[in-house]
Coordinates of C-alpha atoms in Angstrom, one line a residue:
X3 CA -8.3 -15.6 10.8
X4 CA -9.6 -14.3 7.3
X5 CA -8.1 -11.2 6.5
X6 CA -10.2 -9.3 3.9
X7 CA -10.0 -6.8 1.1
X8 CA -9.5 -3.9 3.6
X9 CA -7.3 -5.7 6.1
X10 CA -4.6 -6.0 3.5
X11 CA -5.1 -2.0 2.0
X12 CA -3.6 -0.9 5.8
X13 CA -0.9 -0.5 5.5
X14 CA 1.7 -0.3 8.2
X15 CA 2.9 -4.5 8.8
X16 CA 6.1 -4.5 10.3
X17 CA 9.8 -4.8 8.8
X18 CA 12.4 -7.2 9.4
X19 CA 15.0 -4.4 8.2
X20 CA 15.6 -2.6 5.2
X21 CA 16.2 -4.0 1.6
X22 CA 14.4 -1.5 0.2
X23 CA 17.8 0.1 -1.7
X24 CA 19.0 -3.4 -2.4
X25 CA 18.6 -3.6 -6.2
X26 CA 20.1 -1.4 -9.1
X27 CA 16.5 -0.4 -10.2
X28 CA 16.0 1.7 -7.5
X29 CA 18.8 4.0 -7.8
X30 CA 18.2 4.1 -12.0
X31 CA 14.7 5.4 -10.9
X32 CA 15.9 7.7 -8.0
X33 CA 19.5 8.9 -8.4
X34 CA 21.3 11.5 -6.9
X35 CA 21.2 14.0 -4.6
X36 CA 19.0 17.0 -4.5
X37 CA 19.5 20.4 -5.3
X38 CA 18.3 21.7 -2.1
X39 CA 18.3 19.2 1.3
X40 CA 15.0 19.1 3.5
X41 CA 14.5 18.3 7.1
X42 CA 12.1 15.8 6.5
X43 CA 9.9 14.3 9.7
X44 CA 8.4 10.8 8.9
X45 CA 5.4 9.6 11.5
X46 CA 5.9 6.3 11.7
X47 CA 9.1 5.2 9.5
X48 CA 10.2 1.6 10.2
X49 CA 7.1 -0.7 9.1
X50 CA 6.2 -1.2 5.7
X51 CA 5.8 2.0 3.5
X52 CA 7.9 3.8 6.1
X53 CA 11.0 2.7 5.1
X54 CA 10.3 3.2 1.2
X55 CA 9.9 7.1 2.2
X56 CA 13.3 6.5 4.5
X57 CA 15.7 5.2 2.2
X58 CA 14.0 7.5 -0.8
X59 CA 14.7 10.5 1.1
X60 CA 18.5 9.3 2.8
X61 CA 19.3 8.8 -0.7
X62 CA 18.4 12.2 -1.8
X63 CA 20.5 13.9 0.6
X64 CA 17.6 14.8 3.0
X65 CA 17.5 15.1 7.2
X66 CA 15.2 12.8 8.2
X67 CA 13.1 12.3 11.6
X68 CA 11.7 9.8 12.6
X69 CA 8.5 9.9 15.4
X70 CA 6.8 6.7 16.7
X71 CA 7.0 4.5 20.3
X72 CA 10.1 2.7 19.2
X73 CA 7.7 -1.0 19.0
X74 CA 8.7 -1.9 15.6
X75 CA 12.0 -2.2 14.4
X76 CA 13.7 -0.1 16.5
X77 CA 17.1 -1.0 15.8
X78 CA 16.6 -0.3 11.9
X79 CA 17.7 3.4 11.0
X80 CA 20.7 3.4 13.5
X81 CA 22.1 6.9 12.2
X82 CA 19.0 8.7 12.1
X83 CA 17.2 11.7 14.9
X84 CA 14.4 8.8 16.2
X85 CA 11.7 10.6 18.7
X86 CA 9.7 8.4 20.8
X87 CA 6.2 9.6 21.5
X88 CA 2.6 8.3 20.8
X89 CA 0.2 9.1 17.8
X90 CA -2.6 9.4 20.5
X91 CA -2.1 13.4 22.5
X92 CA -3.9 11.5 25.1
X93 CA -1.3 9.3 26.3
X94 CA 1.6 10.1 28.8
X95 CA 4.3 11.0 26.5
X96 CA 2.1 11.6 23.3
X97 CA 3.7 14.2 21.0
X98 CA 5.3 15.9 23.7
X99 CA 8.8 15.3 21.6
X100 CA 7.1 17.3 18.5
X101 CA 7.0 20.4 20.3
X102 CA 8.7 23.4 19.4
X103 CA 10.5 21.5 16.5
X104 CA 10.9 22.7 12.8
X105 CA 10.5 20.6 9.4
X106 CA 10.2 21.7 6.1
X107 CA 8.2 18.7 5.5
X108 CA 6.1 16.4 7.4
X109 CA 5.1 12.8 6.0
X110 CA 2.6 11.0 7.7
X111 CA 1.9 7.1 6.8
X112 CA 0.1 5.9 10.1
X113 CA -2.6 8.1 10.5
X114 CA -6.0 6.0 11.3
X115 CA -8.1 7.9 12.7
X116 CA -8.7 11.8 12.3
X117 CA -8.5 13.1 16.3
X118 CA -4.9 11.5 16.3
X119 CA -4.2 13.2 12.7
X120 CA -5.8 16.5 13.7
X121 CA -3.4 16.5 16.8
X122 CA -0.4 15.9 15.4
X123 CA -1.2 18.2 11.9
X124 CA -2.4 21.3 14.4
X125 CA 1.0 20.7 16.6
X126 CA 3.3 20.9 13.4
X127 CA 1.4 23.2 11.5
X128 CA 3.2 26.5 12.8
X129 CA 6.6 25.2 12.4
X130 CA 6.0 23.0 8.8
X131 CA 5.7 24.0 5.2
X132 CA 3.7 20.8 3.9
X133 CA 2.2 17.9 5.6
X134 CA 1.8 15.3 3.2
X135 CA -0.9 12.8 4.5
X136 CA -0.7 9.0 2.9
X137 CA -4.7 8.3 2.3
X138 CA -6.1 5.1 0.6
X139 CA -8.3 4.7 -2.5
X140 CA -10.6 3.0 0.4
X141 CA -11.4 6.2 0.9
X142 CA -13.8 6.9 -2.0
X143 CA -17.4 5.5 -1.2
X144 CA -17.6 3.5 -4.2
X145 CA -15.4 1.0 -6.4
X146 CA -18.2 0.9 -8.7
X147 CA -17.9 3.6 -11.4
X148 CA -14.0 2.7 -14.3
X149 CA -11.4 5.3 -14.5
X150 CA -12.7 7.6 -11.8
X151 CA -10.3 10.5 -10.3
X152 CA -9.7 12.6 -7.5
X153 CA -12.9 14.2 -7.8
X154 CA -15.0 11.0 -7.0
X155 CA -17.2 11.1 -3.6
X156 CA -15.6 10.4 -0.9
X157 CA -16.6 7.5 1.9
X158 CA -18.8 8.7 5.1
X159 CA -19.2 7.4 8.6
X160 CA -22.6 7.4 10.7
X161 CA -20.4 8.4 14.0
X162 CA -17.4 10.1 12.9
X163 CA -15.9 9.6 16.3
X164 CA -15.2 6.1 15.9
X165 CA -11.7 4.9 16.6
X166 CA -12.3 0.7 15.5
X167 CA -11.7 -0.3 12.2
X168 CA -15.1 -2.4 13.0
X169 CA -15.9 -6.1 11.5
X170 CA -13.6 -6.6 8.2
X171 CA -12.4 -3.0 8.0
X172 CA -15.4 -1.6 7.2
X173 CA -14.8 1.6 8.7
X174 CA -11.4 2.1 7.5
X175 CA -12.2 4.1 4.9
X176 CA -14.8 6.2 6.0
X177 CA -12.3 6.8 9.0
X178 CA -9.2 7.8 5.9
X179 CA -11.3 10.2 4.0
X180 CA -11.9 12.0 8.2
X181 CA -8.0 12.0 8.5
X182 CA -7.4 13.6 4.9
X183 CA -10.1 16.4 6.1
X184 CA -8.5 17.0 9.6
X185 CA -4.7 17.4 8.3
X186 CA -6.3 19.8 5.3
X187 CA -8.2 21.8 7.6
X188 CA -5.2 22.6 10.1
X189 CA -3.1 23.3 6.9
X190 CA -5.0 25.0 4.5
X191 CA -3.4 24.9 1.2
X192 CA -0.1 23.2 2.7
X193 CA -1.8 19.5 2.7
X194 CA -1.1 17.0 0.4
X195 CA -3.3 14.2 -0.1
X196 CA -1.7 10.9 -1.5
X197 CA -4.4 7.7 -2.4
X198 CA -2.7 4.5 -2.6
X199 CA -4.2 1.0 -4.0
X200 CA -2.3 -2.4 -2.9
X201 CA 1.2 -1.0 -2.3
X202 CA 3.4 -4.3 -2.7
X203 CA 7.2 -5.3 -2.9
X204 CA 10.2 -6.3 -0.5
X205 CA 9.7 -6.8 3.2
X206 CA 5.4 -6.9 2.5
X207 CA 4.8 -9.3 5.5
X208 CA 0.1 -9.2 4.0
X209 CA 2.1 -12.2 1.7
X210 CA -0.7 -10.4 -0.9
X211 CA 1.5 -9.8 -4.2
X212 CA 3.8 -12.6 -2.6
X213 CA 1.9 -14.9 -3.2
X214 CA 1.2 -15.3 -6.9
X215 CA 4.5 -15.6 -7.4
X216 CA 4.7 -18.4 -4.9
X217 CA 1.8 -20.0 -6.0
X218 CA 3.1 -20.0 -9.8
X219 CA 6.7 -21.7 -8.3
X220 CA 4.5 -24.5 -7.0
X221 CA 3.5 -25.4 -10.7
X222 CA 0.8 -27.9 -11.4
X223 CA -3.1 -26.7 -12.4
X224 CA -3.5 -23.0 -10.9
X225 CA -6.8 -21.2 -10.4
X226 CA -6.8 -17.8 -12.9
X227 CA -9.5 -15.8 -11.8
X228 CA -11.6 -13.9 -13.5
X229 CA -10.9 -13.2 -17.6
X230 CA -6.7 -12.5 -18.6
X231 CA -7.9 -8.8 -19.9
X232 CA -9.2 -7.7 -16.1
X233 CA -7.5 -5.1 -14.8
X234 CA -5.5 -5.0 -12.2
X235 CA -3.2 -2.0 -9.8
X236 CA -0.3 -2.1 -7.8
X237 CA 2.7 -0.1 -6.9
X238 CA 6.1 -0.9 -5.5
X239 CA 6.4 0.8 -2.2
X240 CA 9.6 1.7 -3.4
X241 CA 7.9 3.6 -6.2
X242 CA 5.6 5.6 -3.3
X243 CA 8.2 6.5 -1.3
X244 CA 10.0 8.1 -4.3
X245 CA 7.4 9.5 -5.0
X246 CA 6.0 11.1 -1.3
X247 CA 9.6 12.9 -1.2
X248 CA 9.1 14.5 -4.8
X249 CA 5.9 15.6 -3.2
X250 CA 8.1 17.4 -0.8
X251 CA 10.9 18.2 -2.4
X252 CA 8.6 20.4 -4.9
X253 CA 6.3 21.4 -2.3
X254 CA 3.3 19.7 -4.4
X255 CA -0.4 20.1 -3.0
X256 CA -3.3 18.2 -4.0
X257 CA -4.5 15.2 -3.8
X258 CA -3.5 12.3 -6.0
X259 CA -4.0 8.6 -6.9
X260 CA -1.1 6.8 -6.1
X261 CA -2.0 3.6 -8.4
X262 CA -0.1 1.7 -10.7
X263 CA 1.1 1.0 -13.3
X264 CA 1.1 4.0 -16.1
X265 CA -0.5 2.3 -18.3
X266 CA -3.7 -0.9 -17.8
X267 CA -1.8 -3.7 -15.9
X268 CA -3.5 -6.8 -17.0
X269 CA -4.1 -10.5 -14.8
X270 CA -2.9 -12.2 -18.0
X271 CA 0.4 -9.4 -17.7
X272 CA 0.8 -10.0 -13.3
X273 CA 1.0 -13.5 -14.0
X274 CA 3.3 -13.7 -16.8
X275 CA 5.5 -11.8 -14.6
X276 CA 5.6 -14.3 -11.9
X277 CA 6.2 -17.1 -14.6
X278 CA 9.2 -14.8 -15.8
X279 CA 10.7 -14.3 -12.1
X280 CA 9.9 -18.1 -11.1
X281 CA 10.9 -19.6 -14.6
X282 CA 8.0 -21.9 -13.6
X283 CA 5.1 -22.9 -15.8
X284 CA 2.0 -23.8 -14.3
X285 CA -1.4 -24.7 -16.1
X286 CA -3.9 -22.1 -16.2
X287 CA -7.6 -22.2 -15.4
X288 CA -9.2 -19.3 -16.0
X289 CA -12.6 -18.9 -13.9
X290 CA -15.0 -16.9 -14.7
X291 CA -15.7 -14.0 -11.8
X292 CA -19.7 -14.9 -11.9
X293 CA -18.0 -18.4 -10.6
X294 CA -15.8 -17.1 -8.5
X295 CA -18.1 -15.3 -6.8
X296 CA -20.2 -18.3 -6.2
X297 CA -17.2 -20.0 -4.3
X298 CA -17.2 -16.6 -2.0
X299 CA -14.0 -14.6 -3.7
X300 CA -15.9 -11.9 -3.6
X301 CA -13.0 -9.6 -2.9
X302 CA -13.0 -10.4 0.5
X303 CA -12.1 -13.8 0.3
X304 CA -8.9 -16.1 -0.2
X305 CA -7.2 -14.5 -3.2
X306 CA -5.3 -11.8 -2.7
X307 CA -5.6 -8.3 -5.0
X308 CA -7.9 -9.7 -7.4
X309 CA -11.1 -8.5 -7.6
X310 CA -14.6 -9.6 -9.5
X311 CA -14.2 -7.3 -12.6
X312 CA -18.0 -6.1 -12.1
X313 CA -20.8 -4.9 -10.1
X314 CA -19.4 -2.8 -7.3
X315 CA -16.0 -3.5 -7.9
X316 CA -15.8 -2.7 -11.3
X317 CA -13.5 0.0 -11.2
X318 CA -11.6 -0.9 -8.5
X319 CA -8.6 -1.4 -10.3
X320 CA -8.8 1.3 -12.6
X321 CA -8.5 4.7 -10.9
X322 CA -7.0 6.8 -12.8
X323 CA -3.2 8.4 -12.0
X324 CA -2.8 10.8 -14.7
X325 CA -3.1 13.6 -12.1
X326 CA -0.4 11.6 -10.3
X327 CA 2.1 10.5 -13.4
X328 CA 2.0 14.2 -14.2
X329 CA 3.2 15.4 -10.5
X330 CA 6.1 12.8 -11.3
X331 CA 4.6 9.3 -10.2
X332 CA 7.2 6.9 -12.0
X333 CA 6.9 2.9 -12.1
X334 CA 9.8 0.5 -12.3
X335 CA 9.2 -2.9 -14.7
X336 CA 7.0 -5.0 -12.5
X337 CA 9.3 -7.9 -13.7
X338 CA 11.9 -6.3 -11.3
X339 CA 8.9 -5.8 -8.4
X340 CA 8.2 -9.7 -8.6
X341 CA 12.3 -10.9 -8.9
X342 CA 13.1 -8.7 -5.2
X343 CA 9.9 -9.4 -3.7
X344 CA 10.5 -13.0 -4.3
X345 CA 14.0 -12.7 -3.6
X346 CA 13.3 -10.9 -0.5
X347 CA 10.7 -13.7 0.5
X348 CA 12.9 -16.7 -0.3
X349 CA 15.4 -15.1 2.4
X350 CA 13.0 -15.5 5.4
X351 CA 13.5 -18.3 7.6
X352 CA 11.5 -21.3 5.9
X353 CA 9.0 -21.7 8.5
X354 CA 8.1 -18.2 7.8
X355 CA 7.9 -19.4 4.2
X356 CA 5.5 -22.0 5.3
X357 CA 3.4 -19.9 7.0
X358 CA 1.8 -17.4 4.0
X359 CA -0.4 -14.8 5.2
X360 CA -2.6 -14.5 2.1
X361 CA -3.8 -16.3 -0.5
X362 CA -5.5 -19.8 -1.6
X363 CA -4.2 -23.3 0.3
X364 CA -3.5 -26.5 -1.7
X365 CA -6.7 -27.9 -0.4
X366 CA -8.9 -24.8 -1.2
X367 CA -7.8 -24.5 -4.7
X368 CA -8.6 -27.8 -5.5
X369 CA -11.9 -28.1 -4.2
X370 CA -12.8 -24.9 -6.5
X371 CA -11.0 -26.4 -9.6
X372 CA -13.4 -29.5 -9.0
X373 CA -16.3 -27.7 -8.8
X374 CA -15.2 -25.7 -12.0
X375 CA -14.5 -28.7 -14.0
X376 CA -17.8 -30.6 -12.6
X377 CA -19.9 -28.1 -14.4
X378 CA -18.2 -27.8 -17.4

């Protein structure tokens, strides 16, 4: 099945355990314990971003609690409160196990659709200081305009009832922006609003950052797409979760961009960081986007994170964070992002290695590197 542009911004893929604390980076960019511990509820906790919020908060010396139905990973987090319940207040056991609880802070990175967020955000708002809510940048209504900010419009649906993603995510953002709105308007003034881009890293089972640097191991003639000076953002879901508890831990509101890096990120820069993890050296076709797009990578196709640096997607990797970096948003070297998530990826089982999720075959890239060099 083709997954597209949208399919791979959800977040929430499951976790074969936790290496998020594994490398010395992470504890020179989140070190020590704070000054005063939180009882911290996490909805969700055990897929993807989940446990970059876990460990981030653990190592800070906070409480944590974690609520979801115990499907994914439910061994991982042994030592921690685990409630079992369901997102959905319609179903049997629901969020009967949230009632009459208190948390200084509630973080919430599997909400989907707003009647489930407006549930659980009304429930926990009597007994919660701050409900942070994890967004997406799919939730502005355009990609078209560079360096936009918080302030851009946001994405609406024609029947704001709709709990399906619909054909290729197209709904999912519409459906984001209608969460952020339902866990502001049963906290006023206590809801925090965080925008992610493609969060990447260890234990990233979308194979979407994975894959460059496992395309640039294979060596030989590799597709570059687009021009080496087009943009591009990521952050290390390490880096988020950091960041979400610093959200809490100073009782933050507002809304922000969670995109990375600081400072432009370039294709030229991504790549050069895979040839420095891999120590591999492939040759380098750059194709233009206008081409591209002609061969349907349109953003929705076969290469993960890039995008066609025009049109509509413009300024899709270019939102700006300064609202963010200023609230304390820190990045680590993506050099280190690519070694772990590589590292992490060269651990799995090797049919698991054969099997990427994302990203250009063999036999695809070649046909469009023909096609290129026909028409040169």
């Amino acid at each position: 099945m083709t997954r597209t542009r949208r399919d791979f911004l959800k977040l929430g893929s499951a976790a074969a355990g936790s290496m998020l604390l594994a490398s010395s980076e992470y504890t020179r960019f989140w070190a020590g314990p704070a000054s005063q511990p939180l009882k911290i509820l996490v909805l969700g906790g055990t897929g993807f971003l989940g446990p970059g919020v876990v460990d981030a908060a653990v190592a800070r010396g906070h409480v944590v609690t974690l609520f979801n139905r115990g499907k994914t990973s439910p061994t991982l987090y042994p030592n921690l409160e685990k409630l079992r319940g369901d997102r959905d207040p319609d179903k049997d056991e629901g969020l009967k196990a949230l009632v009459d609880r208190k948390w200084d802070v509630v973080i919430d990175d599997t909400g989907y659709f707003p009647r489930m967020v407006k549930a659980s955000a009304t429930l926990l708002a009597p007994n919660v200081r701050q409900y942070i809510f994890v967004s997406s940048i799919s939730a502005y209504a355009s990609n078209a305009v560079e360096n936009a900010d918080e302030s851009a419009p946001l994405a609406k649906l024609e029947d704001p009832k709709v709990e399906t993603m619909g054909e290729g995510y197209q709904f999912y953002g519409g459906l984001k922006a209608l969460c952020e709105q339902a866990a502001s308007e049963a906290l006023p003034g206590r809801a925090t609003i965080v925008r992610p881009g493609y969060i990447v890293g260890p234990n990233d089972r979308t194979d979407r950052f994975t894959w460059w640097p496992v395309r640039v191991a294979r060596g030989g003639e590799m597709i570059a797409p687009g021009a080496p000076s087009d943009p591009v953002q990521i952050i290390d879901v390490r880096d988020l979760g950091a960041f979400l508890v610093l959200l809490g831990e100073k009782n933050t509101i507002g809304t922000f961009n969670a995109v990375g890096p600081k400072n432009k990120l370039t294709m030229q820069q991504m790549i050069d960081a895979c040839r420095a993890a891999t120590k591999a050296d492939p040759k380098l076709t750059w194709i233009s986007s206008e081409f591209m797009l002609k061969q349907g990578e349109n953003g929705d196709g076969q290469i993960p994170i890039w995008l066609p640096y025009t049109g509509e997607y413009k300024g899709f990797h270019t939102w700006s964070n300064k609202r963010a970096v200023a609230a304390g948003l820190t990045f680590r070297p993506l050099l280190d992002t690519t070694r772990d998530t590589l590292t992490w990826f060269r651990s799995l089982p090797a049919e698991r290695q054969a099997d990427m999720k994302a990203g250009l075959s063999p036999e695809a890239e070649k046909k469009i590197l023909a096609a290129w060099h026909a028409q040169e």
